[in-house]
Every structure is written in C-alpha cells, then in structure tokens.
Amino acid sequence: MRRCLAVLAVLCALPTAVPAEERWMTVLLDGRKVGSLRIDREVEADRVVTRQVLDFRMTRAKTPMALRTELRSTESASGAPLAFYASTRMSSQENLATGQVRDDGLFQISNTVGGQSKIDLLIWPAGATLAEGQRLTVVREGFRPGTTYRVRNFDSTKQQVANVDVTVIGREVVTMPDETRETLHHLRQSIAGSATDHSVDIWVDDNGYIRRSVAPLLGFRLEMAACDAACAQAPDQDIDLLRAAMIVSPRPMVAALRVAPVRYTISVRGKHANPFIQTDEQKVYSLGDGVYLVDVGFGSRHSDEPGPLPEDTAPNPWVQSDAEPVIALAKRAAGDARSDLQRMRRMRTFLSEYITAKGLDVGYASALETATTRRGDCTEHAVLLTAMARALGIPARVVTGIVYAERMGGANRVFIPHAWAQAWIDNRWISFDSAQRRFDSTHIAMGTGSGEPWRFFAAMSTLGSIRIERALPGSNLMDIPVPASGTQGGGGQAP
C-alpha cells in the first residue's frame, strides 16, 4: 500500500497535460481534392506543442508524386518560441530542420539534407513567431473590420522570417465541406513590400484557429477547409501540375531558330511584377500593361551583371559542394581540363550521361542525394552541376525559368518549367544545361538562386498568367530599333 501511495504521489506531481486537440482540413486545387492537413495542439503545463502534417499529391506528365511536410513548434503559453521541427519529403530522402533554444537564449539549429547534417547557432529574429504565437497575435489584435497589423512569421524550413501584413475584412458566413455554415472572421494576408499580388485569404474562429484558407499556387486556386478526418482523408483526384504550367509556343522552335538569338513578346495577366530577369544572356524591356520584350542570345562579351556573391561559391544544405562524393564526382568529370570553361563543358556532358533515370516522381533532391541515386529531372541536374562547379572553385548558381519542348506529357510545342546552371567564367555569367544537353535561345530565365527549392517554386508562381505572343529570330530584327534600356522589374520602356 505504501508503494502504491508513493507512485500516486509521483503521478500527481507530474505536469498535467490537456488532451490534444485534433483538427483536419481537406486540401483542394481548383476544386479538386489533392491532399489533407492534420493539426494537433497539446498544452502541457506552460508549454504548447503544435504539430501540422500536410500530405499533398499531384502528377507530373502522368507520373504521380507524393509530398509530405511535417511542422512541429514548441512554445510557451505566451507564444515565446522554444523549439521547432520541420520535415519535408520531396524525393526519396527526408530533409530535416530542427531548432532548440539554449540556456543563453540562442537557438541551436540542425539541418539534414541529402543525408548530410550541419549544426549552427541562430540569434532568434526579434518579434518572430511560430504557430501559437501567430494565433495569439490574431486574437490580441481583434477582429474589427479595417484593422491592420503586421506579423513576423518564422519559417522553420528556411529559417527565415516573413513580414506579413494582415487586414481584417470582417465577419462572414462560410459554407464548409460538410455543408454546415460557420460565422468566421475574414483576414487577408500579404508579404510586406511585395510588388506582386499574392495575397492569402483566411477565415478564423473567435480563438484564432484557421477554418478555411485560399491562396494562389502556380496559377491555381489552393484551398484548405476544415472538415472531419473521413472527409480530409478521402481519395485524392489527379491533377497534372506540369501540364497546367505549360505555355503554348507561338511557333515551332526548330533547330535553326534555337541556336540563333530570339526576341519574345510576352504578356503577363494579373497584378504581377515583371517575372523575367536580366542576365548576361537575356535582356528584358517593358512595353507597359504587362507586356514585355525578352531578348535571349543577344549577349555581349562583357557582363552587365554584378559579379558573384559569397553564396555563389559557398556550400549550403542543398548544394553540398563540400561533400566528398560531390567533390570526387567533379574531379572525375573535369579530368585534366585546363580552363573553367572546359571544366564546365566536361561536367555538363558528364552529367547528361551520369543521371540515368529521369525521375519525374522526384519533387526536388539535393546535390548529394542526386550524386548517390543518379535520378532526377532538370532541377536535380542544375543543383548537382552547380555543386560540382563550386567544388572546383567556380562560382555558380541555379537559374529557373522555362524552356521549349517539342513534346512533353502529351502536349506538343510548349514551353515548360525548367532549371539550369550558370557559372562565372571570364567575368560573365554563362549558362550550362546538362538536362537538355545544351543551352539555347529557348531558355527564358525567371530567377536565380543558390539551389534551395523554395526559390525555384517562387520563380514559377506566375506561370499560369504568362502567354508568349511572338518569337522572332534575331535575323528579322535588323530594321527594328533596339529598346533604349533593358529593365529588371519592368521599370524601363521600349520605344
């Protein structure tokens, strides 16, 4: 009996946990079910643990691809961040980011991508919040229509802060998937300072829990709505994101046209900033009203771009240029080449044969993973080629954009999402495409980055709004005046 009382005393002294709240949401893309979101929230003493698991299913050229993201945040009852966990699976390997507050207030961060782990220290950004802190901010600011405020959301996957401006629209009656009607508070969120209208609408209850959200995604309408587990886990429907992101070519881009300079006239619908970028191989001119001239292949021998940034030579969690397998692969491919240009050409040719399996089921893999599996599509080619270049001391970056395909996924003569590498050689940026085996004038650049997947997806966000009106070979432009100035961001005007 004495032993039983002792055990009972110990149990009573333990922190009391509030039973976990389990909530589900169905995920829709243009009205078709493509996934589910499960949210668990547990309160234990003065700590709140929020866990979110998003399962997203889509197809690319009829090849199914399943993506999973799990986020977990641990916070104090007042919303102070204590720890985070972010797991993403976009390929055969899990990518993991974790953070834990130390006694000195710093966060110890661990990132594991492609099987390689790195540990760093992070000074927590002032005012940045995780899930519970964001919910408490919404409740504290209130729901009076017209109220505006800013939230600093910490992205556990990127370890970056997004400044989000929030506007309270008002109370609305919303019909939920089970046909019930709820009176909710409509809030509109947008990234502070963004020139593009990519606002997200959310509807929350009195306690600040999200019950419905609507956001743009690659030209689609992404919607999440609260429902029961059976509704959220119902069978998904097929939707081919690659097919939807294709842009019809205004003409066949025959081989003779692809190897010569080309001027494109491109219109962009909606409130989008100029989605095209200036490079040493591409010039962009705004005609106004969302119409742009994009010249590809008219490059000069000198660079109009800034030189390499520190990030263009450094390894990162996705471009593991310091990993032994990547270094060995780069040395093997480059052989005894004597110049950086020769090294890049040899590595490009080498990777065209080395990546043997065209894996459209691979969402986004790191350089180290691709070096091991030898599977992937254009993004895997670009990330690995960039890593190999940096491993040999050549500044390099990943370019995202679109490229012409004669046939792809049952469609003919289309421009499709694409990625390739650029290297800094002889004081200018030069493109290399191991997936296509060559770089040509059908490569239209929309962004550059250091190989992280979110930069690729951000550059692709306007694809559904783009239409290529004309493609003229450079030989047809002899009598056409050259625009006065190329502009990044749409500020300049053509005559």
XYZ file of C-alpha atoms in Angstrom:
495
model
C 0.000 0.000 0.000
C 2.841 2.373 0.902
C 4.399 1.696 -2.519
C 1.109 2.469 -4.285
C 0.758 5.769 -2.417
C 4.295 6.733 -3.370
C 3.595 6.067 -7.043
C 0.344 8.020 -6.823
C 2.208 10.970 -5.253
C 4.718 10.969 -8.089
C 1.972 10.883 -10.697
C 0.146 13.783 -9.060
C 3.346 15.821 -9.074
C 3.805 15.438 -12.840
C 2.671 18.286 -15.111
C -0.931 17.978 -16.132
C -1.445 17.819 -19.892
C -4.578 18.988 -21.613
C -5.757 16.303 -24.093
C -4.500 17.021 -27.594
C -6.862 18.807 -29.943
C -7.030 17.106 -33.323
C -8.241 19.037 -36.347
C -8.359 18.134 -40.031
C -8.539 20.102 -43.281
C -9.089 18.955 -46.835
C -6.749 20.383 -49.494
C -8.188 21.389 -52.878
C -6.554 22.669 -56.063
C -9.071 24.421 -58.309
C -11.790 22.442 -56.547
C -10.136 19.025 -56.920
C -9.003 17.194 -53.804
C -5.215 16.757 -53.704
C -4.377 16.205 -50.061
C -5.033 16.630 -46.360
C -3.749 18.622 -43.404
C -3.816 17.314 -39.842
C -3.243 19.730 -36.963
C -2.649 18.582 -33.369
C -2.306 21.030 -30.492
C -1.352 19.924 -26.996
C -0.977 22.059 -23.881
C 1.350 20.704 -21.184
C 1.930 22.879 -18.115
C 3.264 26.144 -19.584
C 4.161 24.701 -23.000
C 2.114 24.450 -26.196
C 3.095 21.936 -28.874
C 1.528 22.346 -32.328
C 2.037 19.661 -34.975
C 0.947 20.048 -38.612
C 1.225 17.296 -41.230
C 0.458 18.183 -44.847
C 0.112 15.390 -47.410
C -0.046 16.669 -50.989
C -0.438 14.513 -54.068
C -0.057 15.595 -57.690
C 1.141 14.245 -61.016
C 3.745 15.443 -63.497
C 3.294 14.160 -67.049
C 1.029 11.412 -65.630
C 3.699 10.397 -63.092
C 2.300 10.512 -59.530
C 4.284 12.395 -56.914
C 3.533 12.480 -53.194
C 4.893 15.279 -50.993
C 4.787 15.402 -47.195
C 5.621 18.248 -44.844
C 5.549 17.963 -41.062
C 5.990 21.039 -38.873
C 6.159 20.995 -35.109
C 6.583 24.009 -32.853
C 7.065 24.146 -29.089
C 6.229 27.464 -27.437
C 5.477 28.906 -24.032
C 1.888 29.641 -23.065
C 2.542 33.272 -24.050
C 3.839 32.263 -27.505
C 7.595 32.512 -26.903
C 9.454 30.079 -29.226
C 11.243 27.174 -27.524
C 11.842 24.631 -30.300
C 10.866 23.774 -33.866
C 10.946 20.762 -36.173
C 10.428 20.787 -39.951
C 10.473 17.656 -42.069
C 9.925 17.728 -45.835
C 9.936 14.803 -48.209
C 10.128 15.799 -51.881
C 12.279 12.881 -53.011
C 13.477 9.523 -51.713
C 15.110 11.149 -48.679
C 13.733 13.178 -45.806
C 15.022 16.725 -45.328
C 15.014 17.795 -41.693
C 15.481 21.074 -39.826
C 15.368 21.310 -36.042
C 15.973 24.084 -33.560
C 16.165 24.198 -29.756
C 16.606 27.219 -27.500
C 19.689 27.081 -25.279
C 20.198 28.495 -21.814
C 21.943 31.538 -23.303
C 18.911 32.325 -25.487
C 20.499 31.254 -28.780
C 18.908 28.564 -30.914
C 20.958 25.520 -31.857
C 19.960 24.638 -35.426
C 20.487 21.354 -37.243
C 19.821 20.913 -40.963
C 19.918 17.478 -42.595
C 19.581 17.390 -46.394
C 20.626 14.515 -48.638
C 21.926 12.607 -45.624
C 24.383 15.363 -44.617
C 23.875 17.271 -41.352
C 25.142 20.676 -40.291
C 24.779 22.407 -36.936
C 24.682 26.189 -36.498
C 23.650 28.792 -33.951
C 20.841 31.261 -34.615
C 20.017 34.519 -32.890
C 16.240 34.401 -32.859
C 14.858 37.246 -35.037
C 13.187 39.942 -32.948
C 9.423 39.512 -32.822
C 9.383 36.331 -34.929
C 6.638 33.886 -34.003
C 5.708 30.258 -34.544
C 2.223 28.718 -34.728
C 0.927 29.537 -31.229
C 2.459 32.997 -31.220
C 0.799 33.757 -34.546
C -2.583 32.575 -33.234
C -2.252 34.701 -30.092
C -1.370 37.755 -32.202
C -4.542 37.318 -34.271
C -6.699 37.146 -31.131
C -4.917 40.056 -29.450
C -5.304 42.382 -32.449
C -9.022 41.642 -32.608
C -11.491 41.373 -35.450
C -12.734 44.902 -36.041
C -13.115 45.437 -39.817
C -10.380 47.655 -41.247
C -7.829 46.773 -38.551
C -4.319 46.307 -39.967
C -1.203 44.940 -38.318
C 1.996 43.070 -39.109
C 3.040 39.575 -38.031
C 6.598 38.247 -38.263
C 6.216 34.590 -39.214
C 9.237 32.335 -38.752
C 9.580 29.719 -41.499
C 11.137 26.653 -39.864
C 12.049 25.078 -43.203
C 14.041 28.064 -44.473
C 14.945 29.521 -41.064
C 13.844 32.888 -42.386
C 11.280 35.473 -41.306
C 8.410 36.658 -43.465
C 6.869 40.016 -42.571
C 3.167 39.531 -43.189
C 0.693 42.424 -43.321
C -2.787 41.493 -42.116
C -6.054 43.303 -42.859
C -9.320 42.393 -41.125
C -12.080 42.207 -43.748
C -14.962 41.357 -41.403
C -17.332 38.602 -40.240
C -18.709 36.282 -42.930
C -20.832 33.157 -43.107
C -18.790 30.380 -44.734
C -20.110 27.084 -46.075
C -17.827 24.237 -45.052
C -17.208 20.936 -46.934
C -19.805 19.112 -44.822
C -22.397 21.728 -45.902
C -22.536 23.293 -42.415
C -22.312 27.081 -42.176
C -19.919 28.868 -39.802
C -19.619 32.534 -38.960
C -15.921 33.334 -39.203
C -13.566 36.314 -39.324
C -12.122 37.015 -42.779
C -8.465 38.166 -42.768
C -6.282 38.995 -45.766
C -2.523 38.413 -45.542
C 0.223 39.626 -47.880
C 4.006 39.697 -47.772
C 5.126 43.186 -46.761
C 6.676 45.166 -49.588
C 5.838 42.603 -52.260
C 5.209 44.059 -55.719
C 3.114 41.032 -56.647
C -0.487 40.485 -55.547
C -0.161 37.037 -53.992
C -2.391 37.677 -51.013
C -3.781 34.821 -48.933
C -7.315 34.923 -47.535
C -8.003 33.088 -44.292
C -11.102 32.654 -42.172
C -10.594 32.101 -38.438
C -12.869 31.447 -35.476
C -13.013 33.550 -32.297
C -9.978 31.710 -30.912
C -7.836 32.455 -33.975
C -7.861 28.926 -35.381
C -7.875 28.801 -39.179
C -11.002 27.148 -40.574
C -10.516 27.975 -44.250
C -7.820 29.494 -46.474
C -7.464 30.390 -50.158
C -4.118 31.134 -51.829
C -2.677 31.223 -55.373
C -0.322 28.404 -56.410
C 1.223 28.176 -59.895
C -1.861 29.732 -61.423
C -4.209 27.504 -59.407
C -6.517 28.294 -56.506
C -5.234 26.381 -53.453
C -7.925 25.976 -50.820
C -7.893 24.351 -47.395
C -11.111 23.862 -45.439
C -11.846 22.287 -42.077
C -13.746 19.011 -42.030
C -13.667 15.671 -40.223
C -10.960 13.015 -40.665
C -13.003 10.930 -43.107
C -13.540 13.951 -45.353
C -9.890 15.041 -45.233
C -8.601 11.521 -45.930
C -10.994 10.779 -48.781
C -9.330 9.624 -52.042
C -7.381 12.299 -53.891
C -8.016 13.286 -57.502
C -5.404 13.506 -60.240
C -4.263 16.934 -61.343
C -1.216 17.342 -63.582
C 0.687 20.434 -62.440
C 3.222 20.144 -65.238
C 0.526 20.106 -67.897
C -1.190 23.093 -66.301
C 2.079 25.052 -66.149
C 2.834 24.596 -69.859
C 2.807 27.655 -72.136
C 1.899 27.206 -75.782
C 4.622 28.271 -78.193
C 3.515 30.752 -80.883
C 5.541 28.810 -83.466
C 7.641 25.665 -83.823
C 11.077 26.434 -82.397
C 13.047 24.485 -84.980
C 16.737 23.697 -84.501
C 17.943 26.527 -86.752
C 15.891 29.032 -84.735
C 17.027 27.725 -81.347
C 20.738 28.258 -81.988
C 20.283 31.920 -83.000
C 19.148 34.940 -80.937
C 15.361 35.230 -80.441
C 13.131 38.118 -79.358
C 9.962 37.122 -77.490
C 6.885 39.269 -76.952
C 5.273 38.032 -73.732
C 2.135 39.188 -71.924
C 1.537 38.640 -68.211
C -2.041 38.748 -66.930
C -2.951 39.991 -63.476
C -1.145 42.122 -60.919
C 2.292 40.604 -61.283
C 5.657 42.308 -61.182
C 7.983 41.621 -64.089
C 8.646 37.868 -63.760
C 11.687 37.894 -66.082
C 15.239 38.747 -65.058
C 18.228 40.406 -66.626
C 21.208 38.140 -67.225
C 24.282 38.342 -69.415
C 22.338 36.241 -71.941
C 18.909 37.824 -71.586
C 17.618 41.398 -71.779
C 14.112 42.434 -70.721
C 12.176 45.532 -71.837
C 8.794 46.655 -70.532
C 6.207 47.861 -73.046
C 3.683 48.621 -70.311
C 0.374 46.964 -69.369
C 2.092 43.680 -68.547
C 3.755 43.231 -71.953
C 7.494 42.567 -72.223
C 10.121 42.072 -74.863
C 12.583 39.371 -73.829
C 15.758 39.049 -75.916
C 17.696 35.802 -75.477
C 21.079 35.191 -77.043
C 21.981 38.815 -77.892
C 24.654 38.859 -75.185
C 27.844 40.870 -75.380
C 31.316 39.810 -74.343
C 31.251 41.939 -71.207
C 28.992 41.439 -68.230
C 26.130 43.772 -67.366
C 25.533 41.875 -64.122
C 27.219 42.131 -60.737
C 29.924 39.571 -60.104
C 29.464 36.517 -57.909
C 28.091 36.865 -54.394
C 29.561 34.899 -51.464
C 26.635 32.472 -51.696
C 27.632 31.636 -55.282
C 30.800 29.917 -54.067
C 29.707 28.500 -50.705
C 28.156 25.135 -49.882
C 24.665 25.093 -48.408
C 22.278 22.379 -47.217
C 21.021 21.730 -50.776
C 24.204 22.414 -52.766
C 26.716 20.338 -50.784
C 29.807 21.329 -52.711
C 31.974 20.380 -49.703
C 30.722 16.771 -49.600
C 33.332 14.197 -50.619
C 31.083 12.385 -53.150
C 30.343 15.682 -54.923
C 33.995 16.740 -54.935
C 35.071 13.347 -56.285
C 32.416 13.493 -58.997
C 33.525 16.979 -60.059
C 37.180 15.970 -60.293
C 36.276 12.820 -62.214
C 34.142 14.760 -64.708
C 36.562 17.674 -65.233
C 39.610 15.474 -65.644
C 42.641 17.396 -66.918
C 40.696 20.349 -68.331
C 42.836 23.482 -68.112
C 40.225 26.258 -68.002
C 36.981 26.842 -66.125
C 35.101 26.878 -69.430
C 36.483 23.457 -70.342
C 35.692 22.141 -66.852
C 32.091 23.293 -67.067
C 31.628 21.817 -70.526
C 33.041 18.489 -69.423
C 30.893 18.390 -66.279
C 27.792 19.281 -68.273
C 28.469 16.448 -70.750
C 29.307 14.054 -67.910
C 26.045 14.698 -66.030
C 23.966 14.257 -69.181
C 25.023 10.593 -69.062
C 25.541 10.174 -65.315
C 21.923 10.897 -64.270
C 20.449 7.809 -65.860
C 16.881 7.737 -64.532
C 14.591 10.630 -65.464
C 12.611 10.717 -62.223
C 9.518 12.878 -62.639
C 8.397 11.440 -59.314
C 11.295 13.302 -57.659
C 9.998 16.627 -56.405
C 13.328 18.246 -55.532
C 16.519 16.484 -54.449
C 19.792 17.867 -53.139
C 23.110 17.594 -54.962
C 24.385 14.907 -52.598
C 21.255 12.782 -52.965
C 21.378 13.024 -56.775
C 25.085 12.151 -56.810
C 24.147 8.946 -54.990
C 20.860 7.955 -56.652
C 21.611 9.229 -60.186
C 17.889 10.011 -60.512
C 16.025 13.217 -61.246
C 14.947 15.770 -63.810
C 16.083 19.296 -64.644
C 16.233 20.571 -61.054
C 18.442 17.684 -59.962
C 20.729 18.289 -62.961
C 21.002 22.011 -62.189
C 21.603 21.636 -58.454
C 24.247 18.926 -58.866
C 26.047 20.773 -61.691
C 26.100 23.924 -59.542
C 27.540 21.977 -56.610
C 30.214 20.365 -58.783
C 31.240 23.765 -60.146
C 31.588 25.227 -56.649
C 33.536 22.142 -55.562
C 36.187 23.138 -58.132
C 36.149 26.783 -57.052
C 33.985 28.028 -59.944
C 31.242 30.462 -58.819
C 27.883 29.035 -59.926
C 24.157 29.449 -59.351
C 20.865 27.801 -60.315
C 18.629 29.523 -62.869
C 14.906 28.824 -63.009
C 12.638 29.606 -65.929
C 11.020 27.935 -68.913
C 12.337 26.095 -71.973
C 10.853 24.859 -75.226
C 9.875 21.199 -75.597
C 8.721 19.699 -78.877
C 6.733 17.084 -76.944
C 6.070 16.707 -73.229
C 3.348 14.927 -71.287
C 1.075 14.537 -74.303
C 1.451 18.185 -75.387
C 3.317 19.474 -78.437
C 5.327 22.669 -78.966
C 5.164 24.085 -75.461
C 7.376 25.925 -73.007
C 7.705 24.061 -69.707
C 9.177 24.843 -66.249
C 12.916 24.292 -66.258
C 16.166 24.808 -64.355
C 19.799 25.005 -65.420
C 23.149 26.256 -64.093
C 25.158 29.409 -64.689
C 28.883 29.741 -63.984
C 31.010 32.890 -63.688
C 33.668 32.499 -66.381
C 35.861 35.205 -67.897
C 33.951 37.888 -65.977
C 30.467 36.999 -67.180
C 27.697 34.505 -66.400
C 27.449 31.606 -68.879
C 24.668 29.005 -68.875
C 25.101 25.225 -68.947
C 22.203 22.775 -69.220
C 23.043 19.109 -68.669
C 19.376 18.035 -68.697
C 18.821 19.401 -72.229
C 22.488 18.740 -73.151
C 22.824 22.322 -74.381
C 21.766 25.862 -73.650
C 19.887 27.634 -76.453
C 17.706 30.665 -77.089
C 14.526 28.918 -75.906
C 15.739 29.209 -72.294
C 13.840 32.135 -70.727
C 15.147 32.993 -67.245
C 12.787 33.957 -64.405
C 15.016 33.742 -61.352
C 18.393 32.822 -59.944
C 19.256 31.299 -56.609
C 21.612 29.181 -54.600
C 19.796 25.891 -55.106
C 17.100 25.964 -52.424
C 13.750 24.527 -53.601
C 11.637 27.475 -52.447
C 13.477 29.807 -54.823
C 12.550 27.533 -57.718
C 8.873 27.431 -56.731
C 8.767 31.194 -56.100
C 10.039 31.883 -59.611
C 7.357 29.595 -61.032
C 4.444 31.330 -59.292
C 3.336 33.349 -62.349
C 3.401 30.572 -64.966
C -0.357 30.323 -65.212
C -0.522 34.022 -66.130
C 2.064 34.034 -68.933
C 1.347 33.972 -72.660
C 4.071 34.055 -75.341
C 2.656 36.120 -78.173
C 5.542 36.092 -80.654
C 9.017 34.653 -81.150
C 11.104 36.412 -83.779
C 14.576 35.272 -84.874
C 17.329 37.829 -84.491
C 17.803 37.975 -88.260
C 14.315 39.520 -88.555
C 15.196 42.389 -86.222
C 17.794 44.173 -88.330
C 15.457 47.073 -89.116
C 13.710 47.181 -85.721
C 15.036 49.814 -83.270
C 16.693 48.397 -80.170
C 14.847 49.385 -76.967
C 16.530 52.210 -75.108
C 17.219 50.249 -71.933
C 16.646 46.794 -70.516
C 14.996 46.698 -67.126
C 14.662 44.187 -64.345
C 11.333 44.730 -62.673
C 9.573 46.437 -65.543
C 10.751 49.992 -64.994
C 12.187 50.773 -68.418
C 10.256 51.473 -71.563
C 10.812 50.351 -75.137
C 10.237 52.869 -77.920
